[in-house]
Amino acid sequence: MSKTNIAVLGAQWGDEGKGKIVDMLTPHFSAVARYQGGHNAGHTVYVKGTKFVLHLIPSGILHPGVTCVIGNGVVIDPQALFAEIDELGRAGIGVDGRLLVSEKAHIILPYHRELDVLSEARRGERKIGTTSRGIGPAYEDKIGRRGIRVCDLLGDRDALAEEVRENVSARNRIIKDSTLDWKPVFDQIVAAGERMRPWVTDASLALHRLMADGKNVMFEGAQATLLDIDHGTYPFVTSSNASVGGVCTGLGVPPRAIGGVLGVAKAYTTRVGEGPLPTELSGELADRLRESGQEYGASTGRPRRCGWFDAVVVRYSARINGLDALALTKLDVLDGLSEVLICTGYRTNGGTLNEFPADLRCLAGAEPIYERMPGWSSPTRGVTRFEDLPEEARRYVRRLEEVTGVDCAIISTGSDRTETILETGSVVERWLAAR
Ligand code: GDP
């Protein structure tokens, strides 16, 4: 049997714990490739008590010998990339020889952040809740066909100077009374290009060669399906395709290269930023989930909104991504609750709704239909075998599988890589065993 390449992506609104899942699966893969997003992502990984927060570089970097790819679908802020590399260096983790940066990835220019802040301010009450890191404006330039790519930094200097001059003057027209000088921008990105040079490559070709050599790749998603620019809760979304389609466009690999899709979902729901969240809780219960789940953004520190597990959302994710299995995370956060609720559908003016709606007004007016289940008092934290979970927790997981239609092949019971249940006989076990 040949080795399986898999995609690991968020099945809700992000922060599901993808970093931990990618990190624990990495020893079974030769390469980890990131296909979209920017340094707005924040993957937190604990290894033997040391905390690493990775924004751009795939979490696979924490494993020696694993190749890490930043694909063409990612937008790169060179300063953020260097800061991450320096931090890894201080922890004794080198990237040379195993970090590959796509020559086709677009660059976040120094003033994209400013445009991001301005665009949010202009939207006022209708703000998206972006991380203000310039990611949206960089993707706008990409789609507007005026973006600057990594290969441009390493090519003809006069052509690059011309591009930067034009982009800066366009920006000066947008920002009233602004007279930004193009030259410092040019100098900064040229210097950045030189530092990146050793890692820059045709990442698609590198991946194809790896796969042709029988090596397997994990495709790592950032953000999540409900934040996908096409399939998410538009306009409260990110600017890229976080769902499975992004793997092909963001790395230059064909659909048949993806042998399996693992969706990561929390045992409840959270979201940062604006936009409707049907199962959102308030008051004491929300505070309790937020505190015990440490639901504060890894990139921005913003408190996350918390709610019960929404099966409509995860069913929708399963459909969009063709999920083969779920990695259910943070089950331990529900420890000690007398009751746990699962949203199985929505009640709206027009009746019941079992499919996720496109119209946000409809979603905003949707009232969750809940199933109530008994909670559990003994802890699940750190449990590594399904049969060692309290009976109520086992029943909760089994019910989630029924209402989402997807098996929970991995159950995470704590932030450390060891605090994990890998279900025997699951599809994930088969993927990892395939040789
Ligand atoms: P990501 O962007 O999807 O990787 O998610 P984040 O890193 O933003 O947030 C996930 C947080 O949950 C991190 O701090 C993880 O260490 C933590 N985490 C992951 N799995 C578990 C788990 O099963 N239990 C607990 N308590 N924390 C977890």
XYZ file of C-alpha atoms and ligand atoms in Angstrom:
463
model
C 0.000 0.000 0.000
C 1.395 3.438 -0.814
C 1.673 6.125 1.813
C -1.266 8.451 2.250
C -1.131 12.225 2.017
C -3.734 13.840 4.219
C -5.219 17.274 4.709
C -5.801 18.467 8.275
C -8.122 21.443 8.466
C -10.501 23.308 10.752
C -14.128 22.167 10.691
C -15.535 25.122 12.657
C -14.456 28.772 13.051
C -10.782 28.138 13.736
C -8.678 27.641 16.866
C -9.829 24.019 17.011
C -6.353 22.859 18.019
C -5.074 22.018 14.533
C -1.533 22.772 15.693
C -1.616 20.029 18.285
C -3.128 17.488 15.880
C -0.662 18.301 13.088
C 2.168 18.142 15.600
C 1.187 14.712 16.929
C 0.725 13.279 13.413
C 3.934 14.761 11.994
C 6.267 11.878 12.964
C 4.333 9.786 10.420
C 4.972 12.242 7.555
C 7.989 13.383 5.548
C 6.652 16.863 4.893
C 4.037 19.304 6.172
C 2.750 21.906 3.722
C 0.746 25.013 4.554
C -1.620 26.052 1.759
C -3.268 29.360 2.686
C -3.566 32.236 5.150
C -0.913 34.427 6.660
C 0.549 35.129 10.066
C -2.970 35.743 11.361
C -3.037 32.034 12.116
C -1.682 31.031 15.474
C -0.993 27.397 16.154
C -0.071 26.708 19.746
C 1.867 23.546 20.406
C 3.177 22.315 23.744
C 6.102 19.963 23.663
C 7.165 18.683 27.081
C 5.824 21.823 28.710
C 7.471 24.294 26.289
C 5.015 26.467 24.403
C 5.532 27.256 20.719
C 3.198 29.555 18.802
C 3.634 29.182 15.058
C 2.017 31.636 12.684
C 3.451 30.948 9.253
C 5.750 27.963 9.444
C 3.973 24.594 9.605
C 4.062 23.106 13.085
C 5.965 20.150 11.579
C 9.111 22.242 12.029
C 9.290 21.087 15.651
C 10.221 17.609 14.390
C 13.794 17.188 13.130
C 14.122 16.103 9.523
C 10.580 17.007 8.474
C 10.357 19.238 5.398
C 8.073 22.248 5.887
C 6.528 23.997 2.930
C 4.943 27.444 2.744
C 2.798 27.235 -0.376
C 1.898 29.792 -3.022
C -1.528 30.237 -1.404
C 0.037 31.731 1.728
C 0.723 35.477 1.985
C 4.045 36.179 3.658
C 5.026 39.081 5.850
C 8.811 38.652 5.662
C 9.383 40.328 9.042
C 6.901 37.961 10.696
C 8.598 34.992 9.013
C 12.038 36.091 10.209
C 10.779 36.701 13.750
C 9.429 33.153 13.827
C 12.628 31.679 12.428
C 14.698 33.625 14.990
C 12.503 32.402 17.817
C 12.829 28.805 16.643
C 16.592 29.343 16.358
C 16.740 30.484 19.986
C 15.018 27.228 20.941
C 17.677 25.312 19.002
C 15.444 24.499 16.020
C 17.052 25.213 12.654
C 15.066 25.653 9.441
C 17.807 25.602 6.802
C 17.570 22.724 4.380
C 14.025 21.849 5.398
C 12.016 25.037 4.977
C 10.728 25.578 1.449
C 9.008 28.825 0.495
C 7.031 28.967 -2.732
C 8.396 31.465 -5.219
C 4.778 32.189 -6.145
C 3.646 33.203 -2.644
C 2.580 36.828 -2.371
C 4.280 39.300 -0.064
C 2.551 41.431 2.544
C 3.984 44.903 2.017
C 4.752 47.171 4.967
C 1.695 49.344 4.309
C -0.832 46.536 3.936
C -1.306 46.517 7.706
C -2.219 50.205 7.636
C -4.743 49.575 4.849
C -6.239 46.765 6.938
C -6.721 49.048 9.953
C -8.238 51.758 7.759
C -10.612 49.382 6.025
C -11.863 48.092 9.393
C -12.284 51.648 10.708
C -14.241 52.584 7.592
C -16.642 49.671 8.128
C -17.406 50.961 11.645
C -20.031 48.770 13.265
C -19.871 46.387 10.313
C -16.211 45.606 10.921
C -15.024 42.077 10.111
C -12.829 41.684 13.197
C -9.630 41.028 11.256
C -6.263 40.690 13.005
C -5.120 43.898 11.229
C -1.955 42.276 9.944
C -2.368 43.287 6.327
C -3.440 39.853 5.166
C -6.730 40.931 3.539
C -5.136 43.826 1.597
C -2.316 41.537 0.404
C -4.901 39.074 -0.979
C -6.801 42.012 -2.512
C -3.644 43.008 -4.377
C -3.155 39.389 -5.448
C -6.654 39.145 -6.915
C -6.333 42.694 -8.288
C -3.266 41.443 -10.212
C -0.918 43.986 -8.706
C 0.556 41.812 -5.949
C 4.267 41.254 -5.474
C 5.460 37.678 -5.279
C 8.524 36.144 -3.672
C 10.049 35.496 -7.118
C 9.678 39.204 -7.939
C 11.978 40.038 -5.027
C 14.671 37.836 -6.515
C 14.268 38.851 -10.158
C 14.770 42.021 -12.152
C 15.353 44.947 -9.761
C 14.173 47.632 -12.193
C 10.905 45.808 -12.826
C 10.407 45.421 -9.068
C 11.140 49.112 -8.476
C 8.502 49.993 -11.057
C 5.937 47.687 -9.415
C 6.606 49.097 -5.955
C 6.411 52.676 -7.251
C 3.027 51.994 -8.824
C 1.675 50.183 -5.773
C 2.796 52.900 -3.387
C 1.272 55.644 -5.500
C -2.021 53.671 -5.658
C -1.890 53.440 -1.881
C -1.189 57.162 -1.564
C -4.319 57.815 -3.606
C -6.405 55.681 -1.226
C -5.077 57.218 1.982
C -5.899 60.917 2.104
C -2.933 63.281 2.456
C -0.495 60.391 2.364
C 2.890 60.755 0.718
C 4.601 57.462 1.484
C 7.952 57.152 -0.263
C 8.357 54.001 -2.380
C 12.124 53.699 -1.932
C 12.261 52.532 1.715
C 9.535 49.976 0.881
C 11.623 48.753 -2.047
C 14.822 48.557 0.033
C 13.054 46.670 2.793
C 11.575 44.019 0.529
C 14.762 43.577 -1.468
C 16.644 42.897 1.763
C 13.865 40.510 2.818
C 14.143 38.680 -0.512
C 17.868 38.183 0.011
C 17.325 36.641 3.428
C 14.615 34.369 2.025
C 16.634 33.319 -1.035
C 18.004 30.027 0.379
C 14.503 28.725 1.096
C 12.763 29.887 -2.072
C 11.825 27.232 -4.578
C 9.168 25.865 -6.919
C 7.257 24.362 -3.997
C 4.798 22.496 -6.210
C 7.663 20.751 -7.991
C 9.356 19.960 -4.682
C 6.143 18.378 -3.384
C 5.605 16.385 -6.567
C 9.156 15.042 -6.326
C 8.727 14.100 -2.691
C 5.486 12.290 -3.441
C 6.997 10.573 -6.499
C 9.756 9.310 -4.174
C 7.106 7.622 -2.045
C 7.263 10.246 0.730
C 3.993 11.337 2.294
C 2.805 14.870 2.922
C 0.396 16.420 5.390
C -1.441 19.457 4.020
C -2.005 21.880 6.876
C -4.931 24.281 6.910
C -5.063 27.554 8.810
C -8.265 29.238 10.035
C -11.200 27.002 9.147
C -14.074 26.062 6.863
C -16.549 28.558 8.337
C -13.974 31.292 7.715
C -13.351 30.213 4.100
C -13.761 33.127 1.674
C -16.205 31.103 -0.469
C -17.860 28.722 1.964
C -17.645 30.583 5.256
C -19.933 33.090 6.930
C -19.214 35.816 4.376
C -18.238 38.648 4.904
C -17.012 37.606 8.360
C -14.386 35.365 6.854
C -10.725 35.253 6.050
C -9.423 36.153 2.581
C -8.395 32.681 1.422
C -9.746 29.171 0.861
C -9.242 27.434 4.173
C -11.345 24.452 3.091
C -9.968 21.503 1.148
C -10.053 23.185 -2.275
C -7.296 25.458 -1.040
C -4.893 22.507 -0.927
C -4.848 22.222 -4.724
C -4.752 25.927 -5.533
C -2.464 26.855 -2.657
C 0.204 24.231 -3.262
C -0.075 23.218 -6.892
C -0.989 19.607 -6.187
C -3.788 17.678 -7.921
C -6.931 16.522 -6.047
C -5.857 12.882 -6.294
C -2.784 13.731 -4.196
C -5.131 14.113 -1.226
C -5.700 10.628 0.146
C -7.689 11.607 3.213
C -9.217 14.598 4.946
C -9.201 15.026 8.714
C -11.416 17.758 10.135
C -10.472 19.218 13.497
C -13.410 20.240 15.692
C -13.672 21.247 19.323
C -16.107 19.407 21.561
C -17.906 22.775 21.714
C -17.808 25.882 19.485
C -15.817 29.101 19.571
C -15.241 32.017 17.282
C -13.206 35.212 17.382
C -14.279 38.359 15.638
C -17.709 39.325 14.418
C -20.570 37.458 12.765
C -23.450 35.241 13.926
C -22.733 32.279 16.203
C -26.032 30.431 16.775
C -24.989 28.410 19.837
C -23.218 31.320 21.558
C -23.435 31.300 25.349
C -23.267 34.245 27.664
C -22.774 34.688 31.373
C -21.288 32.174 33.753
C -21.282 29.184 31.413
C -19.500 31.117 28.645
C -16.940 32.385 31.164
C -16.392 28.894 32.451
C -15.725 27.458 28.965
C -13.500 30.430 28.118
C -11.441 30.038 31.276
C -11.104 26.286 31.337
C -10.469 26.142 27.571
C -8.176 29.187 27.731
C -10.151 30.621 24.847
C -8.041 33.649 24.041
C -6.593 34.173 20.555
C -3.044 32.816 20.079
C -2.229 35.712 17.728
C -4.103 38.606 19.292
C -5.069 37.570 22.834
C -8.707 38.440 22.051
C -11.274 36.522 24.138
C -13.127 33.986 22.004
C -16.902 33.715 21.959
C -17.974 30.292 23.235
C -21.004 28.078 22.643
C -22.255 24.495 22.518
C -21.249 22.056 19.774
C -23.097 22.894 16.568
C -23.673 19.770 14.478
C -25.180 21.802 11.601
C -21.796 23.507 11.214
C -19.770 20.305 11.353
C -22.125 18.464 8.964
C -21.676 21.356 6.551
C -17.883 21.139 6.930
C -18.049 17.398 6.345
C -19.871 18.030 3.064
C -17.635 20.851 1.803
C -14.387 19.043 2.655
C -15.396 15.392 2.294
C -14.221 14.734 5.842
C -13.121 11.144 6.363
C -12.791 11.590 10.106
C -12.812 14.117 12.905
C -10.167 14.933 15.455
C -12.330 16.024 18.367
C -10.369 18.342 20.644
C -10.748 19.805 24.115
C -13.154 17.206 25.432
C -11.562 17.828 28.850
C -12.843 21.416 28.845
C -16.366 20.056 29.339
C -15.293 18.070 32.443
C -17.463 18.763 35.460
C -20.486 20.207 33.658
C -23.757 18.713 34.848
C -25.192 18.810 31.342
C -23.819 19.120 27.801
C -25.901 20.335 24.858
C -25.634 19.546 21.149
C -27.271 21.714 18.510
C -28.744 19.410 15.862
C -30.689 21.943 13.778
C -32.021 25.501 13.783
C -35.484 26.859 14.287
C -36.224 29.848 12.062
C -39.280 31.889 11.130
C -39.948 29.570 8.237
C -39.664 26.316 10.240
C -36.637 24.126 10.913
C -33.337 24.278 9.131
C -30.936 21.353 8.961
C -28.490 22.779 6.436
C -26.188 25.712 7.054
C -27.654 28.833 5.404
C -25.757 31.239 3.140
C -27.689 34.308 4.261
C -26.301 35.658 7.515
C -29.609 37.271 8.409
C -31.106 33.819 8.399
C -28.265 32.541 10.565
C -28.562 35.492 12.937
C -32.236 34.665 13.440
C -31.640 30.933 13.822
C -32.479 29.475 17.189
C -30.598 26.279 18.013
C -32.531 23.062 18.528
C -30.721 21.319 21.361
C -30.320 17.784 22.520
C -29.398 17.643 26.190
C -27.087 14.991 27.545
C -25.791 14.306 31.036
C -22.309 15.622 31.737
C -19.533 13.757 33.560
C -17.872 14.432 36.880
C -14.688 12.371 36.662
C -11.978 14.001 34.537
C -11.212 13.114 30.928
C -8.023 15.167 31.029
C -5.044 13.155 29.876
C -7.056 9.998 29.132
C -5.451 8.012 26.296
C -7.900 5.139 25.792
C -11.526 5.545 24.748
C -12.674 2.896 27.218
C -11.122 4.897 30.081
C -13.387 7.889 29.434
C -16.361 8.326 31.786
C -19.415 6.650 30.327
C -21.253 9.956 29.771
C -18.269 11.352 27.847
C -18.192 8.236 25.662
C -21.912 8.633 24.994
C -21.409 12.309 24.146
C -18.677 11.481 21.600
C -20.754 8.693 20.038
C -23.729 11.026 19.738
C -21.559 13.667 18.049
C -20.547 11.030 15.517
C -24.202 10.190 14.852
C -25.367 13.778 14.423
C -22.406 14.842 12.270
C -22.121 11.610 10.305
C -18.341 11.548 10.846
C -16.284 9.257 13.086
C -14.075 10.762 15.773
C -10.836 8.969 14.986
C -8.808 11.132 17.338
C -9.996 12.542 20.638
C -7.829 15.121 22.320
C -8.000 15.292 26.113
C -5.358 17.916 26.841
C -2.944 20.277 25.155
C 0.091 17.977 25.215
C 0.716 15.595 22.325
C 0.522 12.641 24.692
C -2.975 13.584 25.895
C -4.685 11.932 22.959
C -6.914 8.975 22.151
C -6.347 7.363 18.757
C -9.328 5.129 18.071
C -8.349 1.571 17.202
C -9.442 0.499 13.739
C -10.106 4.086 12.668
C -9.314 5.473 9.244
C -6.479 7.525 10.772
C -4.849 4.364 12.070
C -5.076 2.931 8.548
C -3.555 6.104 7.025
C -0.662 5.967 9.434
C -0.108 2.255 8.927
C -0.107 2.471 5.106
C 3.327 1.752 3.690
P -5.244 26.095 16.108
O -5.003 27.415 15.467
O -6.388 25.373 15.499
O -4.006 25.273 16.197
O -5.698 26.383 17.579
P -4.994 27.318 18.682
O -3.599 26.944 18.853
O -5.309 28.734 18.428
O -5.856 26.951 19.954
C -5.894 25.707 20.437
C -5.486 25.766 21.901
O -6.048 24.671 22.542
C -3.993 25.663 22.122
O -3.623 26.444 23.223
C -3.785 24.185 22.415
O -2.661 23.931 23.229
C -5.042 23.869 23.137
N -5.503 22.496 23.010
C -5.479 21.696 21.913
N -6.078 20.515 22.175
C -6.485 20.588 23.467
C -7.206 19.691 24.323
O -7.609 18.608 23.939
N -7.483 20.134 25.576
C -7.089 21.342 26.036
N -7.417 21.681 27.271
N -6.415 22.211 25.265
C -6.135 21.836 24.006
